[in-house]
Short mmCIF file of C-alpha atoms and ligand atoms in Angstrom, two decimals:
data_model
loop_
_atom_site.label_atom_id
_atom_site.label_comp_id
_atom_site.label_asym_id
_atom_site.label_seq_id
_atom_site.Cartn_x
_atom_site.Cartn_y
_atom_site.Cartn_z
CA MET A 85 20.24 -80.39 -1.15
CA THR A 86 18.28 -78.60 -0.74
CA ALA A 87 15.22 -79.24 2.15
CA SER A 88 11.99 -80.30 0.17
CA ASN A 89 8.52 -80.20 1.82
CA SER A 90 10.31 -77.70 4.17
CA SER A 91 9.16 -73.44 4.49
CA LEU A 92 12.72 -73.10 5.25
CA ALA A 93 13.98 -74.40 2.48
CA PHE A 94 18.03 -74.09 2.11
CA ASN A 95 21.15 -75.66 0.57
CA SER A 96 23.28 -77.57 2.89
CA GLU A 97 26.18 -76.14 0.32
CA GLU A 98 25.94 -72.35 1.95
CA ILE A 99 27.68 -71.32 4.85
CA LEU A 100 26.25 -68.48 7.34
CA ILE A 101 28.56 -65.23 7.41
CA GLY A 102 27.53 -62.02 8.21
CA GLY A 103 23.70 -62.45 7.38
CA LYS A 104 24.73 -63.64 4.08
CA TRP A 105 24.28 -67.59 2.76
CA ARG A 106 27.49 -68.25 0.12
CA PRO A 107 29.19 -71.49 -0.38
CA ALA A 108 32.97 -71.71 1.56
CA GLU A 109 35.85 -70.58 -0.59
CA ASN A 110 36.39 -72.55 -3.74
CA GLY A 111 32.93 -74.25 -3.30
CA ALA A 112 34.65 -76.88 -1.78
CA THR A 113 32.37 -79.68 0.05
CA HIS A 114 32.20 -83.21 1.49
CA ASP A 115 29.57 -85.65 1.45
CA VAL A 116 26.80 -86.23 3.98
CA TYR A 117 26.02 -90.08 4.51
CA ASN A 118 22.41 -91.54 5.89
CA PRO A 119 24.15 -94.17 8.73
CA SER A 120 20.95 -95.83 8.68
CA THR A 121 20.72 -96.94 5.32
CA GLY A 122 24.88 -96.00 4.53
CA ASP A 123 23.84 -93.67 1.18
CA MET A 124 25.75 -90.26 0.45
CA ILE A 125 22.18 -88.24 1.13
CA CYS A 126 24.03 -84.64 0.13
CA LYS A 127 27.03 -82.57 0.58
CA ILE A 128 27.85 -79.94 2.64
CA GLY A 129 29.99 -76.92 3.21
CA LYS A 130 33.49 -77.32 3.62
CA SER A 131 35.06 -74.04 5.26
CA SER A 132 38.25 -72.74 4.86
CA ALA A 133 40.63 -70.93 7.40
CA LYS A 134 39.73 -68.06 5.39
CA ASP A 135 35.84 -69.24 5.63
CA VAL A 136 35.89 -68.65 9.56
CA ASP A 137 38.15 -65.88 9.32
CA ASP A 138 35.55 -64.00 7.75
CA ALA A 139 33.09 -65.29 9.90
CA VAL A 140 35.21 -64.23 12.79
CA ARG A 141 35.29 -60.69 11.86
CA ALA A 142 31.31 -60.63 11.00
CA ALA A 143 30.72 -61.86 14.48
CA ARG A 144 33.00 -58.85 15.31
CA ALA A 145 31.19 -56.40 12.98
CA ALA A 146 27.92 -57.23 14.45
CA LEU A 147 28.86 -55.66 18.34
CA ASP A 148 28.97 -52.84 17.07
CA GLY A 149 25.68 -52.80 15.38
CA GLU A 150 22.26 -52.91 16.10
CA TRP A 151 22.72 -56.51 18.43
CA GLY A 152 25.28 -54.56 20.66
CA GLN A 153 22.27 -51.92 21.62
CA MET A 154 20.19 -53.90 22.86
CA THR A 155 18.99 -54.29 26.15
CA ALA A 156 19.27 -57.64 28.08
CA VAL A 157 15.44 -57.39 28.38
CA GLU A 158 15.18 -56.92 24.55
CA ARG A 159 17.20 -60.10 23.89
CA GLY A 160 15.57 -62.01 26.24
CA ARG A 161 12.47 -61.23 23.76
CA LEU A 162 14.33 -62.62 20.55
CA LEU A 163 15.34 -65.65 22.21
CA MET A 164 12.00 -66.18 23.83
CA ARG A 165 10.97 -65.33 19.21
CA ILE A 166 13.58 -67.97 18.37
CA SER A 167 12.65 -70.57 20.92
CA GLU A 168 8.58 -70.23 19.35
CA ALA A 169 10.63 -70.88 15.85
CA ILE A 170 12.26 -74.19 17.05
CA LYS A 171 8.80 -75.28 18.43
CA ASN A 172 7.32 -74.13 14.88
CA HIS A 173 9.69 -75.92 12.97
CA GLU A 174 9.91 -79.33 15.12
CA ASN A 175 8.70 -81.41 12.39
CA GLU A 176 11.60 -80.49 9.70
CA LEU A 177 13.85 -80.41 12.00
CA THR A 178 13.11 -83.71 13.50
CA THR A 179 13.53 -85.45 10.45
CA LEU A 180 16.74 -83.98 9.15
CA GLU A 181 18.50 -84.73 12.03
CA ALA A 182 17.09 -88.76 12.03
CA MET A 183 18.20 -88.64 8.38
CA ASP A 184 21.66 -87.28 9.07
CA VAL A 185 23.28 -89.05 12.03
CA GLY A 186 20.02 -91.73 12.01
CA LYS A 187 18.33 -91.26 15.36
CA PRO A 188 15.13 -92.57 16.13
CA ILE A 189 12.20 -90.28 15.10
CA THR A 190 11.22 -89.52 18.79
CA GLN A 191 14.91 -89.17 19.77
CA ALA A 192 15.41 -86.68 17.51
CA ARG A 193 12.50 -84.96 18.18
CA ASN A 194 13.58 -84.75 21.74
CA ASP A 195 16.52 -83.08 21.11
CA ALA A 196 14.43 -80.44 18.77
CA VAL A 197 12.35 -79.71 22.15
CA ALA A 198 15.39 -79.40 24.32
CA MET A 199 16.72 -77.61 22.42
CA ALA A 200 13.07 -74.90 21.87
CA ARG A 201 13.95 -74.78 25.91
CA TYR A 202 16.94 -73.86 25.60
CA PHE A 203 16.24 -70.92 24.15
CA GLU A 204 13.30 -70.52 26.69
CA PHE A 205 15.00 -70.74 29.56
CA TYR A 206 17.38 -68.74 28.24
CA ALA A 207 15.27 -65.96 26.80
CA GLY A 208 14.55 -65.77 30.48
CA ALA A 209 17.51 -65.73 31.87
CA ALA A 210 19.25 -63.49 29.98
CA ASP A 211 17.62 -60.34 32.49
CA LYS A 212 18.46 -61.69 35.42
CA VAL A 213 22.21 -61.93 35.51
CA MET A 214 23.13 -59.22 38.21
CA GLY A 215 26.50 -58.02 39.92
CA HIS A 216 26.91 -57.24 43.33
CA THR A 217 27.59 -54.35 45.55
CA ILE A 218 30.77 -55.01 48.05
CA PRO A 219 31.39 -53.43 51.45
CA TYR A 220 34.36 -51.79 51.26
CA MET A 221 36.12 -49.22 53.23
CA ASP A 222 34.68 -45.56 53.53
CA GLY A 223 34.98 -43.67 50.68
CA TYR A 224 33.95 -46.36 48.07
CA MET A 225 31.47 -47.50 46.60
CA VAL A 226 32.52 -50.68 45.03
CA TYR A 227 30.19 -53.28 42.22
CA THR A 228 30.34 -55.60 39.69
CA LEU A 229 29.56 -55.81 36.04
CA ARG A 230 29.18 -59.08 34.01
CA GLU A 231 29.61 -58.06 30.36
CA PRO A 232 29.81 -60.69 27.24
CA HIS A 233 33.23 -62.14 26.23
CA GLY A 234 32.59 -60.14 22.53
CA VAL A 235 32.75 -62.99 19.76
CA THR A 236 32.56 -66.80 20.92
CA GLY A 237 33.38 -69.82 18.94
CA HIS A 238 30.93 -73.38 19.42
CA ILE A 239 32.75 -76.03 18.56
CA ILE A 240 30.30 -79.01 18.99
CA PRO A 241 29.86 -82.68 18.06
CA TRP A 242 27.67 -84.88 16.01
CA ASN A 243 25.74 -86.99 18.86
CA TYR A 244 23.41 -83.89 20.48
CA PRO A 245 23.85 -81.53 17.51
CA MET A 246 20.68 -79.70 18.23
CA GLN A 247 20.58 -79.89 22.31
CA ILE A 248 24.25 -78.44 22.36
CA ALA A 249 24.30 -75.96 19.86
CA GLY A 250 20.83 -74.88 22.49
CA ARG A 251 23.15 -75.08 25.43
CA CYS A 252 25.61 -73.32 24.23
CA ILE A 253 24.44 -70.59 21.40
CA GLY A 254 21.31 -70.08 23.09
CA GLY A 255 23.30 -69.25 27.01
CA ALA A 256 26.26 -67.02 24.43
CA LEU A 257 23.46 -65.38 23.16
CA ALA A 258 21.71 -64.22 26.69
CA MET A 259 24.69 -62.38 27.45
CA GLY A 260 25.31 -60.47 24.56
CA ASN A 261 27.87 -62.32 22.41
CA THR A 262 27.97 -63.02 19.48
CA CYS A 263 28.89 -66.49 17.63
CA VAL A 264 30.78 -68.18 15.04
CA LEU A 265 29.32 -72.18 14.94
CA LYS A 266 31.36 -74.91 13.58
CA PRO A 267 29.15 -77.96 13.55
CA ALA A 268 30.87 -81.80 13.50
CA GLU A 269 31.26 -82.87 9.77
CA ASP A 270 28.98 -85.73 10.94
CA ALA A 271 26.13 -83.54 12.06
CA GLY A 272 25.84 -80.04 9.92
CA LEU A 273 22.23 -79.75 8.70
CA THR A 274 20.13 -79.25 11.78
CA ALA A 275 22.80 -76.94 12.37
CA LEU A 276 22.48 -74.62 9.49
CA LEU A 277 18.12 -75.02 9.22
CA PHE A 278 18.37 -73.99 13.36
CA ALA A 279 20.30 -70.33 11.92
CA ARG A 280 17.89 -69.95 8.96
CA ILE A 281 15.13 -70.54 11.86
CA ALA A 282 16.89 -67.72 14.04
CA GLU A 283 17.85 -65.40 10.94
CA LYS A 284 13.56 -65.50 10.25
CA ALA A 285 12.75 -64.95 13.51
CA GLY A 286 14.91 -61.99 13.99
CA LEU A 287 18.20 -62.22 15.11
CA PRO A 288 20.44 -59.59 13.77
CA SER A 289 22.82 -60.29 10.79
CA GLY A 290 26.17 -61.23 12.48
CA VAL A 291 25.39 -62.65 15.37
CA LEU A 292 25.18 -66.62 14.46
CA ASN A 293 28.05 -67.04 11.18
CA VAL A 294 27.58 -71.08 11.25
CA VAL A 295 30.54 -73.01 8.90
CA SER A 296 30.12 -76.05 8.63
CA GLY A 297 33.38 -78.05 7.50
CA VAL A 298 35.93 -80.87 8.96
CA GLY A 299 37.81 -80.18 12.44
CA ALA A 300 41.14 -80.24 11.70
CA GLU A 301 40.85 -77.13 8.89
CA ALA A 302 37.32 -74.67 9.98
CA GLY A 303 37.70 -76.34 13.52
CA ALA A 304 41.24 -75.47 14.58
CA SER A 305 41.24 -72.11 12.61
CA LEU A 306 38.50 -70.70 14.81
CA ALA A 307 39.69 -71.73 18.08
CA GLY A 308 43.29 -70.97 17.11
CA HIS A 309 41.53 -67.41 15.40
CA PRO A 310 43.08 -64.88 17.16
CA ASP A 311 39.73 -62.48 17.28
CA VAL A 312 38.07 -65.38 19.48
CA ASP A 313 37.42 -63.83 22.69
CA HIS A 314 35.95 -67.50 24.30
CA ILE A 315 35.79 -71.20 23.28
CA SER A 316 32.98 -74.33 24.23
CA PHE A 317 34.41 -77.63 22.84
CA THR A 318 32.00 -80.34 23.01
CA GLY A 319 33.91 -83.50 22.38
CA SER A 320 36.93 -85.99 22.55
CA VAL A 321 39.65 -85.70 25.27
CA GLY A 322 42.26 -85.56 22.58
CA VAL A 323 40.45 -82.52 19.98
CA GLY A 324 39.86 -80.84 24.12
CA LYS A 325 43.79 -80.55 24.72
CA GLU A 326 44.09 -78.97 21.02
CA ILE A 327 41.41 -76.50 21.81
CA GLN A 328 42.94 -75.86 24.70
CA LYS A 329 47.03 -75.33 23.46
CA ALA A 330 45.21 -72.99 20.56
CA ALA A 331 43.37 -71.08 22.59
CA ALA A 332 46.89 -70.55 24.76
CA GLU A 333 48.38 -69.20 22.20
CA ASN A 334 45.89 -66.14 22.34
CA ILE A 335 45.09 -66.69 26.43
CA VAL A 336 41.59 -67.03 25.67
CA PRO A 337 38.71 -68.86 27.96
CA VAL A 338 37.75 -72.32 26.91
CA THR A 339 34.71 -74.45 28.47
CA LEU A 340 35.61 -78.01 27.76
CA GLU A 341 33.00 -81.23 28.10
CA LEU A 342 35.00 -84.12 26.45
CA GLY A 343 32.95 -86.64 27.67
CA GLY A 344 33.46 -90.09 30.41
CA LYS A 345 32.68 -93.09 31.51
CA SER A 346 29.87 -92.98 33.62
CA PRO A 347 29.44 -95.29 36.48
CA GLN A 348 26.04 -96.25 37.96
CA ILE A 349 26.12 -97.70 41.06
CA VAL A 350 23.70 -100.29 42.78
CA PHE A 351 23.49 -100.88 46.62
CA ASP A 352 22.24 -104.18 48.37
CA ASP A 353 19.00 -102.45 49.27
CA ALA A 354 18.21 -100.67 46.16
CA ASP A 355 14.87 -99.98 44.76
CA LEU A 356 15.09 -102.57 42.15
CA ASP A 357 12.70 -101.91 39.95
CA ALA A 358 12.79 -98.20 39.98
CA ALA A 359 16.47 -98.70 38.69
CA LEU A 360 16.45 -100.95 36.21
CA PRO A 361 14.92 -98.72 33.09
CA PHE A 362 17.87 -95.92 34.51
CA LEU A 363 20.39 -98.88 34.30
CA VAL A 364 19.46 -99.86 30.64
CA ASN A 365 18.38 -96.79 29.53
CA ALA A 366 21.66 -94.78 30.23
CA GLY A 367 23.72 -97.09 28.46
CA ILE A 368 21.76 -97.05 25.29
CA GLN A 369 20.18 -94.38 24.43
CA ASN A 370 21.43 -93.10 20.90
CA ALA A 371 21.96 -95.64 20.93
CA GLY A 372 24.91 -95.24 23.93
CA GLN A 373 26.61 -91.93 21.92
CA THR A 374 26.44 -89.68 25.09
CA CYS A 375 28.80 -87.85 27.19
CA SER A 376 27.40 -88.84 30.22
CA ALA A 377 25.95 -92.18 29.06
CA GLY A 378 25.94 -94.05 32.97
CA SER A 379 27.34 -97.57 30.91
CA ARG A 380 29.81 -98.37 33.70
CA ILE A 381 27.31 -100.61 35.98
CA LEU A 382 28.94 -101.71 39.58
CA VAL A 383 27.00 -103.79 41.58
CA GLN A 384 27.25 -105.18 45.24
CA ARG A 385 27.37 -108.98 45.75
CA GLY A 386 24.29 -109.60 47.09
CA VAL A 387 21.69 -108.80 44.30
CA TYR A 388 24.93 -109.09 41.46
CA GLU A 389 23.46 -111.92 40.16
CA ASP A 390 19.88 -110.58 40.07
CA VAL A 391 20.94 -107.33 38.76
CA ILE A 392 22.36 -109.02 35.63
CA SER A 393 19.50 -111.10 34.98
CA ARG A 394 16.75 -108.48 35.13
CA MET A 395 19.37 -106.35 32.68
CA SER A 396 20.02 -109.61 30.55
CA GLU A 397 16.25 -109.91 30.18
CA ALA A 398 15.85 -106.31 29.61
CA ILE A 399 18.40 -105.61 27.05
CA SER A 400 17.58 -108.95 24.73
CA LYS A 401 14.18 -107.13 24.41
CA LEU A 402 15.54 -104.10 22.86
CA ARG A 403 15.63 -103.51 18.58
CA VAL A 404 17.88 -102.03 16.70
CA GLY A 405 16.55 -100.74 12.61
CA GLN A 406 16.71 -97.64 11.18
CA ALA A 407 16.10 -94.07 12.33
CA THR A 408 12.63 -93.82 10.96
CA ASP A 409 11.57 -96.98 12.08
CA ASN A 410 11.42 -95.94 15.51
CA LEU A 411 12.80 -98.90 17.62
CA GLU A 412 15.13 -98.52 20.56
CA LEU A 413 18.42 -97.87 19.54
CA GLY A 414 18.62 -96.86 15.41
CA PRO A 415 22.43 -97.44 13.63
CA LEU A 416 25.62 -95.38 15.59
CA VAL A 417 26.87 -92.06 13.55
CA SER A 418 28.90 -93.59 10.85
CA ALA A 419 31.22 -95.70 9.84
CA LYS A 420 34.08 -95.06 11.34
CA GLN A 421 32.07 -94.73 14.83
CA LYS A 422 30.63 -98.56 13.89
CA ALA A 423 34.46 -99.46 13.46
CA ILE A 424 35.61 -98.16 16.54
CA VAL A 425 32.93 -99.69 18.60
CA ASP A 426 32.93 -103.02 16.54
CA GLY A 427 36.40 -102.62 17.87
CA TYR A 428 35.62 -102.68 21.50
CA ILE A 429 33.50 -105.58 21.26
CA ASP A 430 35.75 -107.68 19.96
CA SER A 431 38.71 -106.83 22.50
CA GLY A 432 36.19 -107.76 25.01
CA LYS A 433 35.72 -110.82 23.18
CA GLU A 434 39.49 -111.82 22.77
CA SER A 435 40.10 -110.69 26.88
CA GLY A 436 37.42 -113.92 27.41
CA LEU A 437 35.67 -111.53 28.52
CA SER A 438 31.34 -113.09 29.04
CA ILE A 439 28.49 -111.63 26.95
CA ALA A 440 25.31 -111.60 29.06
CA ALA A 441 23.01 -110.15 26.82
CA GLN A 442 22.90 -108.58 23.44
CA GLY A 443 20.16 -106.96 21.78
CA VAL A 444 17.90 -108.17 18.51
CA MET A 445 18.42 -106.71 14.93
CA SER A 446 15.50 -105.77 12.32
CA ASP A 447 15.02 -108.26 9.49
CA ASP A 448 16.52 -106.86 6.49
CA LEU A 449 18.48 -103.40 7.83
CA PRO A 450 20.32 -102.21 4.76
CA GLU A 451 23.81 -103.60 4.58
CA LYS A 452 26.03 -100.34 4.17
CA GLY A 453 24.20 -99.63 8.19
CA CYS A 454 26.30 -98.57 10.59
CA TYR A 455 24.28 -101.29 13.01
CA ILE A 456 25.64 -102.48 16.54
CA LYS A 457 23.31 -104.52 18.50
CA PRO A 458 23.34 -103.17 22.53
CA THR A 459 26.35 -105.60 24.28
CA LEU A 460 26.29 -106.27 28.03
CA PHE A 461 29.29 -107.45 28.82
CA ARG A 462 29.59 -109.11 32.68
CA ASP A 463 32.47 -109.45 35.78
CA VAL A 464 34.73 -106.81 34.21
CA PRO A 465 37.97 -106.08 35.47
CA PRO A 466 37.90 -102.68 36.96
CA ASP A 467 40.75 -101.99 34.79
CA HIS A 468 39.77 -103.65 31.37
CA LYS A 469 40.00 -101.35 28.64
CA LEU A 470 35.85 -101.62 28.54
CA ALA A 471 35.68 -100.64 32.24
CA GLN A 472 37.85 -97.40 31.37
CA GLU A 473 37.83 -95.88 28.17
CA GLU A 474 34.96 -93.95 26.49
CA ILE A 475 33.18 -96.65 23.96
CA PHE A 476 30.62 -94.23 22.76
CA GLY A 477 28.38 -97.28 21.27
CA PRO A 478 25.65 -99.35 23.14
CA VAL A 479 28.07 -101.38 25.63
CA GLN A 480 28.05 -101.80 29.14
CA VAL A 481 29.72 -103.51 31.14
CA VAL A 482 28.84 -105.37 34.76
CA ILE A 483 31.36 -105.03 37.80
CA PRO A 484 31.33 -106.35 41.46
CA PHE A 485 32.11 -104.71 44.55
CA ASP A 486 31.67 -105.54 47.93
CA THR A 487 31.63 -102.34 50.51
CA GLU A 488 30.99 -99.16 50.14
CA VAL A 489 34.72 -98.37 50.03
CA GLU A 490 35.29 -100.18 47.15
CA ALA A 491 32.33 -98.81 45.33
CA VAL A 492 33.66 -95.59 45.66
CA LYS A 493 37.61 -96.73 44.47
CA ILE A 494 36.02 -98.40 41.62
CA ALA A 495 33.90 -95.25 40.59
CA ASN A 496 36.52 -92.67 41.01
CA GLY A 497 38.85 -95.36 39.28
CA THR A 498 39.11 -93.85 35.78
CA GLU A 499 40.71 -90.47 33.81
CA TYR A 500 37.50 -89.04 33.99
CA GLY A 501 34.28 -87.25 36.62
CA LEU A 502 31.18 -85.98 34.60
CA VAL A 503 27.99 -88.21 36.11
CA THR A 504 27.17 -90.78 38.40
CA GLY A 505 24.28 -93.06 39.22
CA ILE A 506 24.02 -94.03 43.09
CA TRP A 507 21.14 -96.37 43.93
CA THR A 508 20.51 -96.95 47.70
CA GLU A 509 17.84 -96.77 50.02
CA ASN A 510 20.25 -95.37 52.90
CA GLY A 511 20.22 -91.22 53.11
CA ALA A 512 22.79 -91.39 55.23
CA ARG A 513 25.23 -93.66 52.15
CA GLN A 514 23.27 -91.26 49.68
CA MET A 515 25.27 -88.48 51.29
CA ARG A 516 28.36 -89.74 52.16
CA MET A 517 28.43 -91.07 48.16
CA ALA A 518 27.43 -88.16 47.12
CA LYS A 519 30.59 -86.03 48.27
CA ALA A 520 32.94 -89.13 48.02
CA VAL A 521 32.46 -89.76 43.93
CA LYS A 522 34.26 -87.72 41.54
CA ALA A 523 31.62 -86.19 38.98
CA GLY A 524 29.85 -83.07 37.82
CA GLN A 525 26.44 -84.32 37.90
CA ILE A 526 25.23 -87.49 40.76
CA PHE A 527 22.26 -88.66 40.63
CA ILE A 528 20.48 -90.86 43.30
CA ASN A 529 17.96 -92.79 43.31
CA ASN A 530 17.38 -91.86 39.36
CA TYR A 531 19.92 -91.28 36.40
CA GLY A 532 19.77 -87.88 34.46
CA ALA A 533 16.69 -85.87 35.92
CA GLY A 534 14.69 -86.14 33.04
CA GLY A 535 18.18 -84.02 31.69
CA GLY A 536 16.84 -80.53 32.83
CA VAL A 537 18.40 -77.81 30.97
CA GLU A 538 18.71 -76.20 34.37
CA LEU A 539 21.05 -78.47 35.41
CA PRO A 540 24.39 -77.75 35.68
CA PHE A 541 26.22 -79.92 34.08
CA GLY A 542 30.87 -80.62 33.10
CA GLY A 543 33.18 -82.60 34.32
CA ILE A 544 36.45 -82.93 36.73
CA GLY A 545 39.68 -84.60 35.78
CA LYS A 546 39.49 -85.53 32.05
CA SER A 547 35.75 -84.61 31.34
CA GLY A 548 37.00 -81.54 31.50
CA PHE A 549 36.02 -78.18 33.40
CA GLY A 550 33.50 -75.23 33.22
CA ARG A 551 29.92 -75.44 33.04
CA GLU A 552 27.38 -75.37 30.87
CA LYS A 553 23.60 -75.96 30.85
CA GLY A 554 21.66 -74.15 33.71
CA PHE A 555 22.20 -70.48 35.10
CA GLU A 556 25.47 -70.98 36.06
CA ALA A 557 26.31 -71.56 32.41
CA LEU A 558 25.98 -67.73 32.05
CA TYR A 559 29.01 -66.84 34.06
CA GLY A 560 31.03 -68.40 32.09
CA PHE A 561 29.23 -66.90 29.57
CA SER A 562 30.68 -63.82 30.72
CA VAL A 563 33.08 -61.31 32.01
CA LEU A 564 33.29 -59.79 35.67
CA LYS A 565 34.39 -56.09 36.25
CA THR A 566 34.79 -54.79 39.33
CA VAL A 567 34.26 -50.27 40.08
CA ALA A 568 35.57 -49.04 42.97
CA THR A 569 34.81 -45.72 42.60
CA LYS A 570 35.50 -42.90 45.46
CA HIS A 571 33.61 -40.43 46.57
CA ASP A 572 33.59 -38.02 49.83
P1 LIG B 94 36.23 -84.88 17.86
O1 LIG B 94 36.30 -84.37 18.85
O2 LIG B 94 37.05 -85.01 16.62
O3 LIG B 94 34.61 -83.65 17.10
C1 LIG B 94 34.28 -83.03 17.81
C2 LIG B 94 34.04 -81.82 17.62
O4 LIG B 94 35.88 -81.61 16.98
C3 LIG B 94 33.67 -82.27 16.11
O5 LIG B 94 33.18 -80.32 15.58
C4 LIG B 94 35.11 -81.85 15.08
O6 LIG B 94 34.93 -81.09 13.83
C5 LIG B 94 35.95 -80.94 15.80
N1 LIG B 94 37.83 -80.86 15.57
C6 LIG B 94 38.08 -82.06 15.21
N2 LIG B 94 39.13 -82.02 15.05
C7 LIG B 94 39.35 -80.78 15.55
C8 LIG B 94 40.32 -79.99 15.54
N3 LIG B 94 42.00 -79.97 15.67
N4 LIG B 94 40.48 -78.97 16.30
C9 LIG B 94 38.58 -78.08 16.00
N5 LIG B 94 38.09 -79.07 16.55
C10 LIG B 94 38.71 -80.17 15.71
O7 LIG B 94 34.97 -86.28 18.30
P2 LIG B 94 34.82 -87.42 17.23
O8 LIG B 94 36.50 -88.04 16.35
O9 LIG B 94 33.96 -87.13 16.09
O10 LIG B 94 34.17 -88.41 17.99
C11 LIG B 94 35.39 -89.99 18.69
C12 LIG B 94 35.83 -89.77 20.16
O11 LIG B 94 35.19 -89.00 20.82
C13 LIG B 94 33.82 -90.71 20.30
O12 LIG B 94 34.13 -91.45 20.41
C14 LIG B 94 33.63 -90.39 21.53
O13 LIG B 94 34.18 -91.25 22.39
C15 LIG B 94 34.04 -88.79 21.59
N6 LIG B 94 33.46 -88.01 22.10
C16 LIG B 94 32.69 -87.33 23.18
C17 LIG B 94 31.49 -86.12 23.17
C18 LIG B 94 31.18 -85.79 23.88
O14 LIG B 94 30.01 -85.83 23.96
N7 LIG B 94 32.24 -85.05 24.81
C19 LIG B 94 31.47 -86.22 21.49
C20 LIG B 94 31.73 -86.93 20.32
C21 LIG B 94 32.46 -87.67 20.57
MG1 LIG B 95 25.37 -88.68 8.93
#
């Protein structure tokens, strides 16, 4: 495909290596589908191990060029120009993303805006990462330096392609690293357009390389490449394990963001009017394909029926349509993902679980579109797979509890620990709960806090480790050196 109506026309079959756009080895491609219609829309380059090797070499060489000489303030200014350029191309990015992954236009636009914001945040942060001086024995001057790892690999998923590219590429560049980006098979188009935008904004050749392709080939060869110094990965637990094993061969640090099964805990004294939009939206935003989806709703017995009836009323009004219809939900990303989520809904029905509410499908949706109605299951046993596994679709479960102790036990009773929402007006309980729950982010009387790029994000347990977003991420994208000088 060549993106038309774009001032940055690009050929989706080309990958970016060392400042050159060229086809993958042997011209290999794979097909790209629009999940709103099921139609194939274009082909995208399918990078080989050789292509990835070329990209890593280009990223290594770029460290010795202009980029390696830039001061932190100059890198910051360049990141700010990239942020501005992303904003100037917001419409193209939005349209392309909506077509590629099925996001309703407003949600796709939010992602483009967030990507620009990541670059703005990391632009400002680039020259503010400091070392320390350390009081030590007489005759010594000791200080620490923060330096880039060097070549960083970024393997990202399809659910928030622009936001996740923004957070990992923005942070890595702020610290002076170079990058090789492997977008997901189902979401490569905006990564290619973004690379064009960054290039035009002045990012030197080889600093960002993009190798679209499939996980088992391009992803695996990037994760195991002996000349990559750091890997950041967002995706499934299974692939996260493979990435960690591959990196272990080279003793290379990894940041793993592996999703979750995040609870929202509603106590009897909660402000239900305030909670309701979050109880609903945190589970259905992006059609539920969100690592931090607050989709496990734990409700204290005194308000249990009230919460179910309010959520049911709201969910039964949610509409599912094509990305361009811009309703509350679009399709899932792919037929594969729809099959996974349909399987979960079927398993709930087969276990005799009761569905409290479902949303509404638009009329005349294309037959091959990947649509699922938002679905609310009630009285789900905490150990049922619907309450344990990441569904990654618009399926929410409600679980009753009696006491705070029981709420903590259920909340912490999965393999994951990404996010927890706590709804209570009792201040002491807010503080007890924040300490007791297993999660990298905790929200009290809100969920997500608007997704601010400033807020460090990452998991505990099988949700992974390392922190992305915010200033904290910059420590992960850098190496600490300690320098001790002996003097008279
Ligand atoms: P995935 O984990 O297979 O894909 C994520 C990225 O990893 C993609 O870029 C993919 O090409 C790459 N990849 C796949 N196999 C690889 C390998 N062997 N070596 C290196 N890279 C590899 O996710 P998938 O299959 O698309 O989705 C399946 C499930 O994963 C979802 O249902 C959801 O539960 C979870 N997931 C979680 C995400 C999160 O935000 N934490 C994002 C996407 C998926
Ligand atoms: Mg697609």
